Amino acid sequence: MGHKEQLLEGAKRCLAEKGYARTTARDIVAASGTNLASIGYHYGSKEALLNAAMVAVVADFTDQVLSSHPRPERATPTEAFETFFAGLLASFPNAREALNSSIEAYNGAAHSPELRAQLAEAHEQARRGLAAEILGVPEEELEERQVRTLGSLMMALYPGVMVQFLVDPDRAPTAEELVEGVRTLCRNSS
């Protein structure tokens, strides 16, 4: 593993242990076994490295949820939706620091056009990936409308459920309650 990859892994560890705002360049260097100059050489700045690490942490977390709670074979989209959120909620207690770092990164995007651009691209990829997961089709078979509608709904719910868990884990919605809420909305639409 080269310095660039070591830095990214070190930054990811720092995010989990210290959070976005409390991580220093020296922390990253200590965690990665590299040197201060390598941050500038490979990423340009500590902030750019932390931004890349944050995007990677969220992607890794989502991939871990999907791999440990796979879509049931022949599941309907509603069943896949429930499976995904059940897996997501089950993963939250062991990922509290990563979740907090994610919230910090979203807040930081208000002041960093680079982070905002990285998160926007990550969100586009996530919309596509989550829509494919729920519908049970390869990403290349999705229609853009499915990405914009179902993918956007998933991306709206994901951080919303995450924040509810962080604020009050005992009253965060269950996957079953989310499904019931969507069904209620659909039943009561004209």
Tab-separated table of C-alpha atoms in Angstrom:
chain	number	residue	atom	x	y	z
A	1	MET	CA	0.000	0.000	0.000
A	2	GLY	CA	1.420	3.385	-1.007
A	3	HIS	CA	1.372	6.608	0.988
A	4	LYS	CA	-1.837	7.830	-0.683
A	5	GLU	CA	-3.748	4.728	0.405
A	6	GLN	CA	-2.107	4.748	3.850
A	7	LEU	CA	-3.185	8.353	4.339
A	8	LEU	CA	-6.758	7.560	3.346
A	9	GLU	CA	-6.915	4.591	5.734
A	10	GLY	CA	-5.344	6.657	8.530
A	11	ALA	CA	-7.814	9.479	7.947
A	12	LYS	CA	-10.707	7.007	8.055
A	13	ARG	CA	-9.466	5.684	11.412
A	14	CYS	CA	-9.144	9.244	12.734
A	15	LEU	CA	-12.679	10.067	11.634
A	16	ALA	CA	-13.969	7.056	13.564
A	17	GLU	CA	-11.926	7.866	16.680
A	18	LYS	CA	-11.899	11.668	16.805
A	19	GLY	CA	-14.449	12.946	14.322
A	20	TYR	CA	-14.038	15.326	11.425
A	21	ALA	CA	-13.548	18.582	13.330
A	22	ARG	CA	-11.099	17.219	15.923
A	23	THR	CA	-8.748	15.395	13.546
A	24	THR	CA	-5.422	17.115	12.927
A	25	ALA	CA	-2.880	16.501	10.178
A	26	ARG	CA	-0.533	15.105	12.830
A	27	ASP	CA	-3.227	12.634	13.917
A	28	ILE	CA	-3.557	11.391	10.349
A	29	VAL	CA	0.216	11.076	9.951
A	30	ALA	CA	0.468	9.103	13.200
A	31	ALA	CA	-2.408	6.811	12.195
A	32	SER	CA	-1.059	6.245	8.693
A	33	GLY	CA	2.676	5.921	9.360
A	34	THR	CA	3.437	8.541	6.714
A	35	ASN	CA	4.667	12.141	6.935
A	36	LEU	CA	3.101	15.599	6.828
A	37	ALA	CA	4.456	16.403	3.371
A	38	SER	CA	2.683	13.393	1.888
A	39	ILE	CA	-0.729	14.894	2.753
A	40	GLY	CA	-0.031	17.929	0.574
A	41	TYR	CA	1.583	15.870	-2.164
A	42	HIS	CA	-1.258	13.341	-2.489
A	43	TYR	CA	-4.331	15.335	-1.444
A	44	GLY	CA	-3.405	19.009	-1.447
A	45	SER	CA	-4.642	19.640	2.088
A	46	LYS	CA	-5.788	17.944	5.271
A	47	GLU	CA	-9.345	19.028	4.476
A	48	ALA	CA	-9.246	17.415	1.030
A	49	LEU	CA	-7.927	14.195	2.580
A	50	LEU	CA	-10.604	14.219	5.288
A	51	ASN	CA	-13.250	14.911	2.655
A	52	ALA	CA	-12.095	11.910	0.609
A	53	ALA	CA	-11.994	9.802	3.764
A	54	MET	CA	-15.513	10.845	4.757
A	55	VAL	CA	-16.916	9.902	1.371
A	56	ALA	CA	-15.063	6.570	1.609
A	57	VAL	CA	-16.349	5.919	5.156
A	58	VAL	CA	-19.958	6.439	4.105
A	59	ALA	CA	-19.495	4.249	0.999
A	60	ASP	CA	-17.750	1.539	3.050
A	61	PHE	CA	-20.492	1.652	5.667
A	62	THR	CA	-23.247	1.324	3.063
A	63	ASP	CA	-21.395	-1.527	1.333
A	64	GLN	CA	-20.997	-3.283	4.684
A	65	VAL	CA	-24.735	-2.923	5.384
A	66	LEU	CA	-25.599	-4.308	1.961
A	67	SER	CA	-23.188	-7.236	2.227
A	68	SER	CA	-24.234	-8.214	5.762
A	69	HIS	CA	-27.948	-7.787	5.004
A	70	PRO	CA	-28.292	-8.835	1.362
A	71	ARG	CA	-31.455	-8.351	-0.633
A	72	PRO	CA	-33.533	-11.520	-0.272
A	73	GLU	CA	-33.824	-13.472	-3.490
A	74	ARG	CA	-37.116	-12.721	-5.276
A	75	ALA	CA	-37.893	-9.946	-2.793
A	76	THR	CA	-40.418	-7.335	-3.791
A	77	PRO	CA	-39.159	-3.747	-3.738
A	78	THR	CA	-41.016	-3.235	-0.450
A	79	GLU	CA	-39.343	-6.281	1.095
A	80	ALA	CA	-35.943	-5.105	-0.169
A	81	PHE	CA	-36.627	-1.633	1.281
A	82	GLU	CA	-37.439	-3.151	4.665
A	83	THR	CA	-34.372	-5.430	4.556
A	84	PHE	CA	-32.103	-2.507	3.732
A	85	PHE	CA	-33.395	-0.303	6.544
A	86	ALA	CA	-33.399	-3.191	9.026
A	87	GLY	CA	-29.743	-3.793	8.181
A	88	LEU	CA	-28.942	-0.101	8.334
A	89	LEU	CA	-30.547	0.318	11.753
A	90	ALA	CA	-28.876	-2.843	13.068
A	91	SER	CA	-25.500	-1.443	11.991
A	92	PHE	CA	-25.912	1.964	13.648
A	93	PRO	CA	-25.006	1.035	17.263
A	94	ASN	CA	-21.519	-0.121	16.220
A	95	ALA	CA	-20.911	2.856	13.942
A	96	ARG	CA	-21.782	5.812	16.149
A	97	GLU	CA	-18.487	7.660	15.536
A	98	ALA	CA	-18.710	7.190	11.773
A	99	LEU	CA	-22.288	8.473	11.861
A	100	ASN	CA	-21.274	11.522	13.870
A	101	SER	CA	-18.411	12.185	11.457
A	102	SER	CA	-20.861	11.958	8.591
A	103	ILE	CA	-23.046	14.630	10.168
A	104	GLU	CA	-19.960	16.803	10.729
A	105	ALA	CA	-19.015	16.395	7.075
A	106	TYR	CA	-22.460	17.481	5.906
A	107	ASN	CA	-22.148	20.560	8.080
A	108	GLY	CA	-18.654	21.183	6.698
A	109	ALA	CA	-19.990	21.069	3.142
A	110	ALA	CA	-21.635	24.427	3.781
A	111	HIS	CA	-18.154	25.948	3.924
A	112	SER	CA	-16.269	23.781	1.451
A	113	PRO	CA	-17.167	23.742	-2.248
A	114	GLU	CA	-14.778	20.794	-2.698
A	115	LEU	CA	-16.520	18.710	-0.049
A	116	ARG	CA	-19.928	19.706	-1.399
A	117	ALA	CA	-18.866	18.531	-4.873
A	118	GLN	CA	-17.510	15.240	-3.502
A	119	LEU	CA	-20.668	14.597	-1.507
A	120	ALA	CA	-22.862	15.501	-4.480
A	121	GLU	CA	-21.051	12.934	-6.628
A	122	ALA	CA	-21.215	10.340	-3.845
A	123	HIS	CA	-24.947	11.001	-3.480
A	124	GLU	CA	-25.501	10.490	-7.197
A	125	GLN	CA	-23.701	7.154	-7.031
A	126	ALA	CA	-25.633	6.204	-3.894
A	127	ARG	CA	-28.998	7.097	-5.469
A	128	ARG	CA	-28.182	4.817	-8.366
A	129	GLY	CA	-26.865	1.987	-6.185
A	130	LEU	CA	-29.728	2.104	-3.712
A	131	ALA	CA	-32.389	2.206	-6.438
A	132	ALA	CA	-30.770	-0.829	-8.072
A	133	GLU	CA	-30.647	-2.635	-4.714
A	134	ILE	CA	-34.320	-2.008	-3.942
A	135	LEU	CA	-35.513	-2.904	-7.434
A	136	GLY	CA	-33.177	-5.891	-7.730
A	137	VAL	CA	-31.743	-4.869	-11.093
A	138	PRO	CA	-28.230	-4.035	-12.285
A	139	GLU	CA	-27.446	-0.320	-12.150
A	140	GLU	CA	-27.042	-0.123	-15.924
A	141	GLU	CA	-30.650	-1.292	-16.377
A	142	LEU	CA	-32.117	1.519	-14.278
A	143	GLU	CA	-34.097	4.260	-15.916
A	144	GLU	CA	-33.000	7.759	-14.914
A	145	ARG	CA	-36.472	8.394	-13.519
A	146	GLN	CA	-36.004	5.475	-11.088
A	147	VAL	CA	-32.709	6.957	-9.928
A	148	ARG	CA	-34.276	10.409	-9.462
A	149	THR	CA	-37.375	9.119	-7.655
A	150	LEU	CA	-36.612	5.939	-5.708
A	151	GLY	CA	-32.905	6.706	-5.338
A	152	SER	CA	-33.668	10.205	-4.067
A	153	LEU	CA	-36.266	8.871	-1.616
A	154	MET	CA	-33.700	6.412	-0.245
A	155	MET	CA	-31.127	9.183	0.080
A	156	ALA	CA	-33.637	11.374	1.914
A	157	LEU	CA	-34.539	8.620	4.360
A	158	TYR	CA	-31.005	7.330	4.994
A	159	PRO	CA	-29.587	10.414	6.767
A	160	GLY	CA	-32.966	11.193	8.312
A	161	VAL	CA	-33.078	7.812	10.028
A	162	MET	CA	-29.405	8.211	10.953
A	163	VAL	CA	-30.054	11.545	12.690
A	164	GLN	CA	-33.068	10.133	14.520
A	165	PHE	CA	-30.894	7.273	15.793
A	166	LEU	CA	-28.097	9.613	16.901
A	167	VAL	CA	-30.494	11.893	18.775
A	168	ASP	CA	-32.701	9.217	20.359
A	169	PRO	CA	-31.788	5.600	19.552
A	170	ASP	CA	-34.700	4.219	21.572
A	171	ARG	CA	-37.272	6.074	19.489
A	172	ALA	CA	-35.658	5.847	16.056
A	173	PRO	CA	-38.096	4.282	13.597
A	174	THR	CA	-37.877	0.602	12.808
A	175	ALA	CA	-37.735	-0.714	9.268
A	176	GLU	CA	-41.276	-1.982	9.690
A	177	GLU	CA	-42.465	1.480	10.727
A	178	LEU	CA	-40.804	3.051	7.691
A	179	VAL	CA	-42.551	0.559	5.393
A	180	GLU	CA	-45.851	1.224	7.141
A	181	GLY	CA	-45.328	4.967	6.708
A	182	VAL	CA	-44.717	4.603	2.983
A	183	ARG	CA	-47.770	2.340	2.663
A	184	THR	CA	-49.897	4.849	4.561
A	185	LEU	CA	-48.763	7.620	2.255
A	186	CYS	CA	-49.568	5.547	-0.837
A	187	ARG	CA	-52.969	4.420	0.484
A	188	ASN	CA	-54.012	7.954	1.293
A	189	SER	CA	-52.955	9.488	-2.007
A	190	SER	CA	-55.550	10.327	-4.603
